[in-house]
Amino acid sequence: MRLSKFCLHPAGDTPSSCRLFDAIVSHCVPVIVSDQIELPYEDEIDYTEFSLFFSVEEALRPNYMVEQLRKFEKERWVEMWRKLKNVSHHFEFQFPPKKEDAVDMLWRQVRHKVPTVRLATHRSRRLKIPDWWGRRR
């Protein structure tokens, strides 16, 4: 991966995988193939600065992605590569964990999602009253 300019990241059956982390810490520009993907730390990191995105339809078109990558401008790739190097520390696991490494970032994501999960849980427990306004006797 360290010798590659682009690393393919097709969407899998889980929201995250080690392929993306491996590509980023290897400083290989991720080529993400998905119509709807949940990326780690997406609310804090702008992936469009250092990743390329293709839809599933585009990926299925013969030679389309390869042609796009071949004509990708070197200056644009270098800029993406620089930005990739600046965010790669967020995807590295340390022992013991360090500020803004992968473990710290994962816990921050959990902290952001917990209120939403709690709200959904509380909403589902509410007493549901039938629509008595709509009934006329």
Coordinates of N, CA and C in Angstrom, one line a residue:
M1 N 0.8 -1.2 0.0 CA 0.0 0.0 0.0 C 0.9 1.3 0.0
R2 N 2.0 1.2 0.7 CA 2.9 2.4 0.8 C 3.4 2.8 -0.6
L3 N 3.5 1.8 -1.5 CA 4.0 2.1 -2.9 C 2.9 2.5 -3.8
S4 N 1.6 2.4 -3.4 CA 0.5 2.7 -4.3 C 0.1 4.1 -4.1
K5 N -0.4 4.7 -5.2 CA -1.0 6.1 -5.2 C -2.4 6.0 -4.7
F6 N -3.2 5.0 -5.2 CA -4.6 4.9 -4.8 C -4.8 3.5 -4.3
C7 N -5.7 3.4 -3.3 CA -6.1 2.1 -2.7 C -7.6 2.0 -2.7
L8 N -8.1 0.9 -3.4 CA -9.5 0.7 -3.5 C -10.1 0.3 -2.2
H9 N -11.3 0.9 -1.9 CA -12.0 0.6 -0.7 C -13.5 0.4 -1.1
P10 N -13.8 -0.8 -1.5 CA -15.2 -1.1 -1.8 C -16.0 -1.2 -0.5
A11 N -17.2 -0.8 -0.6 CA -18.1 -0.9 0.6 C -18.3 -2.4 0.9
G12 N -18.3 -2.7 2.2 CA -18.6 -4.1 2.6 C -19.9 -4.2 3.3
D13 N -20.0 -5.2 4.1 CA -21.3 -5.4 4.8 C -21.3 -4.8 6.2
T14 N -20.2 -4.1 6.6 CA -20.1 -3.4 7.9 C -19.7 -1.9 7.6
P15 N -20.1 -1.0 8.5 CA -19.8 0.4 8.2 C -18.3 0.8 8.2
S16 N -17.5 0.0 8.8 CA -16.1 0.3 8.8 C -15.3 -1.0 8.6
S17 N -14.1 -0.9 8.1 CA -13.2 -2.0 7.9 C -11.8 -1.6 8.1
C18 N -10.9 -2.5 8.2 CA -9.5 -2.1 8.4 C -8.9 -1.7 7.1
R19 N -9.5 -2.0 5.9 CA -8.9 -1.6 4.6 C -8.8 -0.1 4.6
L20 N -9.8 0.7 5.1 CA -9.7 2.1 5.0 C -8.6 2.6 6.0
F21 N -8.5 2.1 7.2 CA -7.5 2.5 8.1 C -6.1 2.2 7.6
D22 N -6.0 1.0 7.0 CA -4.7 0.6 6.4 C -4.3 1.5 5.3
A23 N -5.2 1.9 4.4 CA -4.9 2.8 3.3 C -4.4 4.1 3.8
I24 N -5.2 4.7 4.8 CA -4.9 6.0 5.3 C -3.5 6.1 6.0
V25 N -3.2 5.1 6.9 CA -1.9 5.1 7.6 C -0.8 4.8 6.6
S26 N -1.1 4.2 5.5 CA -0.1 3.9 4.5 C 0.1 5.1 3.5
H27 N -0.7 6.2 3.8 CA -0.6 7.4 2.9 C -1.0 7.1 1.5
C28 N -1.9 6.2 1.3 CA -2.4 5.8 0.0 C -3.8 6.4 -0.1
V29 N -4.1 7.2 -1.1 CA -5.3 7.9 -1.3 C -6.5 6.9 -1.5
P30 N -7.4 6.9 -0.5 CA -8.5 5.9 -0.6 C -9.5 6.2 -1.8
V31 N -9.8 5.2 -2.5 CA -10.8 5.3 -3.6 C -12.0 4.5 -3.1
I32 N -13.0 5.2 -2.6 CA -14.2 4.7 -1.9 C -15.3 4.4 -2.9
V33 N -15.7 3.2 -3.0 CA -16.8 2.8 -3.8 C -18.1 2.5 -3.0
S34 N -19.0 3.4 -3.0 CA -20.2 3.2 -2.3 C -21.2 4.3 -2.6
D35 N -22.5 4.0 -2.5 CA -23.5 5.0 -2.7 C -23.9 5.6 -1.3
Q36 N -23.8 4.8 -0.3 CA -24.1 5.2 1.1 C -23.2 4.5 2.0
I37 N -22.2 5.3 2.5 CA -21.2 4.7 3.4 C -21.1 5.6 4.6
E38 N -21.0 4.9 5.8 CA -20.7 5.7 7.0 C -19.2 5.6 7.3
L39 N -18.6 6.7 7.3 CA -17.1 6.7 7.5 C -16.8 7.1 8.9
P40 N -15.7 6.5 9.4 CA -15.3 6.8 10.8 C -14.9 8.3 10.9
Y41 N -15.4 8.9 12.0 CA -15.0 10.3 12.4 C -15.5 11.3 11.3
E42 N -16.6 10.9 10.6 CA -17.0 11.7 9.5 C -17.5 13.1 9.9
D43 N -18.0 13.2 11.2 CA -18.4 14.5 11.6 C -17.2 15.4 12.0
E44 N -16.0 14.9 12.0 CA -14.9 15.7 12.4 C -13.8 15.8 11.2
I45 N -13.9 14.9 10.3 CA -12.9 14.8 9.2 C -13.6 14.9 7.9
D46 N -13.1 15.8 7.0 CA -13.7 15.9 5.7 C -12.9 15.0 4.7
Y47 N -13.5 13.8 4.4 CA -12.9 12.8 3.6 C -12.7 13.3 2.1
T48 N -13.5 14.3 1.7 CA -13.4 14.7 0.3 C -12.0 15.4 0.1
E49 N -11.3 15.8 1.1 CA -10.0 16.5 1.0 C -8.9 15.5 0.6
F50 N -9.1 14.2 1.0 CA -8.0 13.2 0.7 C -8.5 11.9 0.2
S51 N -9.7 11.8 -0.2 CA -10.3 10.5 -0.8 C -11.1 10.8 -2.1
L52 N -11.2 9.8 -2.9 CA -12.0 9.8 -4.1 C -13.2 9.0 -3.9
F53 N -14.3 9.4 -4.4 CA -15.6 8.7 -4.2 C -16.2 8.3 -5.6
F54 N -16.6 7.1 -5.7 CA -17.3 6.6 -6.9 C -18.5 5.9 -6.5
S55 N -19.6 6.1 -7.3 CA -20.8 5.3 -7.0 C -20.7 3.9 -7.5
V56 N -21.6 3.1 -7.0 CA -21.6 1.7 -7.4 C -21.8 1.6 -8.9
E57 N -22.7 2.4 -9.4 CA -22.9 2.5 -10.9 C -21.7 2.8 -11.7
E58 N -20.9 3.8 -11.2 CA -19.7 4.2 -11.9 C -18.7 3.0 -11.8
A59 N -18.6 2.4 -10.7 CA -17.6 1.3 -10.5 C -17.9 0.1 -11.4
L60 N -19.2 -0.1 -11.7 CA -19.6 -1.2 -12.6 C -19.4 -0.9 -14.1
R61 N -19.3 0.3 -14.4 CA -19.0 0.7 -15.8 C -17.6 0.2 -16.2
P62 N -17.5 -0.6 -17.3 CA -16.2 -1.1 -17.6 C -15.1 0.0 -17.9
N63 N -14.0 -0.1 -17.2 CA -12.9 0.8 -17.4 C -13.1 2.2 -16.9
Y64 N -14.2 2.6 -16.4 CA -14.5 4.0 -16.0 C -13.6 4.4 -14.9
M65 N -13.5 3.7 -13.8 CA -12.7 4.1 -12.7 C -11.2 4.2 -13.1
V66 N -10.7 3.2 -13.8 CA -9.3 3.2 -14.2 C -9.0 4.4 -15.1
E67 N -9.9 4.7 -16.0 CA -9.7 5.9 -16.8 C -9.6 7.2 -16.0
Q68 N -10.5 7.3 -15.0 CA -10.5 8.5 -14.1 C -9.3 8.6 -13.3
L69 N -8.8 7.5 -12.8 CA -7.5 7.5 -12.0 C -6.3 7.8 -12.9
R70 N -6.3 7.3 -14.1 CA -5.2 7.5 -15.0 C -5.0 9.0 -15.4
K71 N -6.1 9.6 -15.5 CA -6.1 11.0 -15.9 C -6.1 12.0 -14.7
F72 N -6.0 11.5 -13.5 CA -6.0 12.3 -12.3 C -4.7 13.1 -12.3
E73 N -4.8 14.4 -12.1 CA -3.7 15.3 -12.1 C -2.7 15.1 -11.0
K74 N -1.4 15.1 -11.3 CA -0.4 14.9 -10.2 C -0.5 15.9 -9.1
E75 N -0.7 17.2 -9.5 CA -0.7 18.2 -8.5 C -1.9 18.0 -7.5
R76 N -3.0 17.6 -8.0 CA -4.2 17.4 -7.2 C -3.9 16.2 -6.3
W77 N -3.3 15.1 -6.8 CA -3.0 14.0 -6.0 C -2.0 14.3 -4.9
V78 N -1.0 15.1 -5.2 CA 0.0 15.6 -4.2 C -0.7 16.3 -3.0
E79 N -1.6 17.2 -3.4 CA -2.4 18.0 -2.4 C -3.2 17.0 -1.5
M80 N -3.9 16.0 -2.1 CA -4.7 15.1 -1.3 C -3.7 14.2 -0.5
W81 N -2.6 13.9 -1.0 CA -1.6 13.1 -0.2 C -1.1 13.8 1.0
R82 N -0.9 15.1 0.8 CA -0.5 16.0 2.0 C -1.5 16.0 3.0
K83 N -2.8 16.2 2.6 CA -3.9 16.3 3.6 C -4.1 14.9 4.3
L84 N -3.9 13.9 3.5 CA -3.9 12.5 4.0 C -2.9 12.3 5.1
K85 N -1.7 12.7 4.9 CA -0.6 12.6 5.9 C -1.0 13.4 7.2
N86 N -1.7 14.5 7.0 CA -2.1 15.3 8.2 C -3.1 14.7 9.0
V87 N -4.0 13.8 8.5 CA -5.0 13.2 9.3 C -4.7 11.8 9.6
S88 N -3.6 11.2 9.1 CA -3.4 9.8 9.3 C -3.2 9.4 10.8
H89 N -2.7 10.3 11.6 CA -2.5 10.0 13.1 C -3.9 9.7 13.8
H90 N -5.0 10.1 13.2 CA -6.3 9.8 13.8 C -6.7 8.3 13.6
F91 N -6.0 7.7 12.7 CA -6.3 6.3 12.3 C -5.3 5.3 12.8
E92 N -4.3 5.8 13.6 CA -3.3 4.9 14.2 C -3.6 4.5 15.6
F93 N -3.5 3.3 16.0 CA -3.7 2.8 17.3 C -2.4 2.8 18.1
Q94 N -2.4 3.4 19.3 CA -1.2 3.5 20.1 C -1.5 2.8 21.4
F95 N -0.4 2.3 22.0 CA -0.5 1.8 23.4 C 0.6 2.4 24.2
P96 N 0.3 3.1 25.3 CA -1.1 3.5 25.7 C -1.7 4.5 24.7
P97 N -3.0 4.6 24.7 CA -3.7 5.5 23.7 C -3.2 7.0 24.0
K98 N -3.1 7.7 22.9 CA -2.7 9.1 22.9 C -3.9 10.0 22.4
K99 N -3.8 11.3 22.8 CA -4.8 12.2 22.3 C -4.9 12.3 20.8
E100 N -6.1 12.2 20.3 CA -6.4 12.2 18.9 C -5.9 11.0 18.1
D101 N -5.6 9.9 18.7 CA -5.3 8.7 18.0 C -6.6 7.9 17.7
A102 N -6.5 6.8 17.1 CA -7.7 6.0 16.8 C -8.6 5.7 18.0
V103 N -8.0 5.3 19.1 CA -8.8 5.0 20.3 C -9.6 6.2 20.8
D104 N -8.8 7.3 20.9 CA -9.5 8.6 21.3 C -10.6 9.0 20.4
M105 N -10.3 8.9 19.1 CA -11.3 9.3 18.1 C -12.6 8.4 18.2
L106 N -12.4 7.1 18.4 CA -13.5 6.2 18.5 C -14.3 6.5 19.7
W107 N -13.7 6.8 20.8 CA -14.5 7.1 22.1 C -15.2 8.4 21.9
R108 N -14.6 9.4 21.1 CA -15.4 10.6 20.8 C -16.6 10.4 20.0
Q109 N -16.5 9.4 19.0 CA -17.6 9.1 18.2 C -18.7 8.4 19.0
V110 N -18.3 7.6 19.9 CA -19.3 6.9 20.8 C -20.0 8.0 21.7
R111 N -19.2 8.9 22.2 CA -19.8 10.0 23.0 C -20.8 10.9 22.2
H112 N -20.5 11.1 20.9 CA -21.5 11.8 20.1 C -22.7 11.1 19.8
K113 N -22.6 9.7 19.7 CA -23.8 8.9 19.3 C -24.7 8.5 20.5
V114 N -24.1 8.5 21.7 CA -24.9 8.0 22.8 C -26.1 8.9 23.1
P115 N -26.1 10.2 23.0 CA -27.4 11.0 23.2 C -28.4 10.6 22.2
T116 N -28.1 10.4 21.0 CA -29.1 10.0 19.9 C -29.7 8.6 20.3
V117 N -28.9 7.7 20.7 CA -29.4 6.4 21.1 C -30.3 6.5 22.3
R118 N -29.9 7.2 23.3 CA -30.7 7.4 24.4 C -32.1 8.1 24.1
L119 N -32.0 9.1 23.2 CA -33.3 9.7 22.8 C -34.2 8.7 22.1
A120 N -33.6 7.9 21.2 CA -34.5 6.9 20.5 C -35.0 5.9 21.5
T121 N -34.3 5.5 22.5 CA -34.7 4.6 23.5 C -35.9 5.2 24.3
H122 N -35.7 6.4 24.7 CA -36.8 7.1 25.5 C -38.0 7.3 24.7
R123 N -37.9 7.6 23.4 CA -39.0 7.8 22.5 C -39.8 6.5 22.4
S124 N -39.1 5.4 22.3 CA -39.7 4.1 22.0 C -40.5 3.6 23.3
R125 N -40.1 4.2 24.5 CA -40.8 3.8 25.7 C -42.0 4.6 26.1
R126 N -42.2 5.7 25.3 CA -43.3 6.6 25.6 C -44.6 5.9 25.5
L127 N -45.6 6.3 26.3 CA -47.0 5.8 26.2 C -47.6 6.4 25.0
K128 N -48.1 5.5 24.1 CA -48.7 5.9 22.9 C -50.2 6.0 23.1
I129 N -50.7 7.2 23.0 CA -52.2 7.5 23.2 C -52.8 7.5 21.8
P130 N -53.9 6.7 21.6 CA -54.6 6.7 20.3 C -55.1 8.1 19.9
D131 N -55.2 8.4 18.7 CA -55.6 9.7 18.2 C -57.1 9.9 18.5
W132 N -57.4 10.4 19.7 CA -58.8 10.5 20.0 C -59.4 11.8 19.5
W133 N -58.5 12.7 19.0 CA -59.0 14.0 18.4 C -59.8 13.7 17.1
G134 N -59.3 12.7 16.4 CA -59.9 12.3 15.1 C -61.2 11.5 15.2
R135 N -61.5 11.0 16.4 CA -62.7 10.2 16.5 C -63.9 11.1 16.9
R136 N -65.0 10.9 16.3 CA -66.2 11.7 16.6 C -67.3 10.7 17.0
R137 N -68.0 11.0 18.1 CA -69.0 10.1 18.5 C -70.4 10.6 18.1

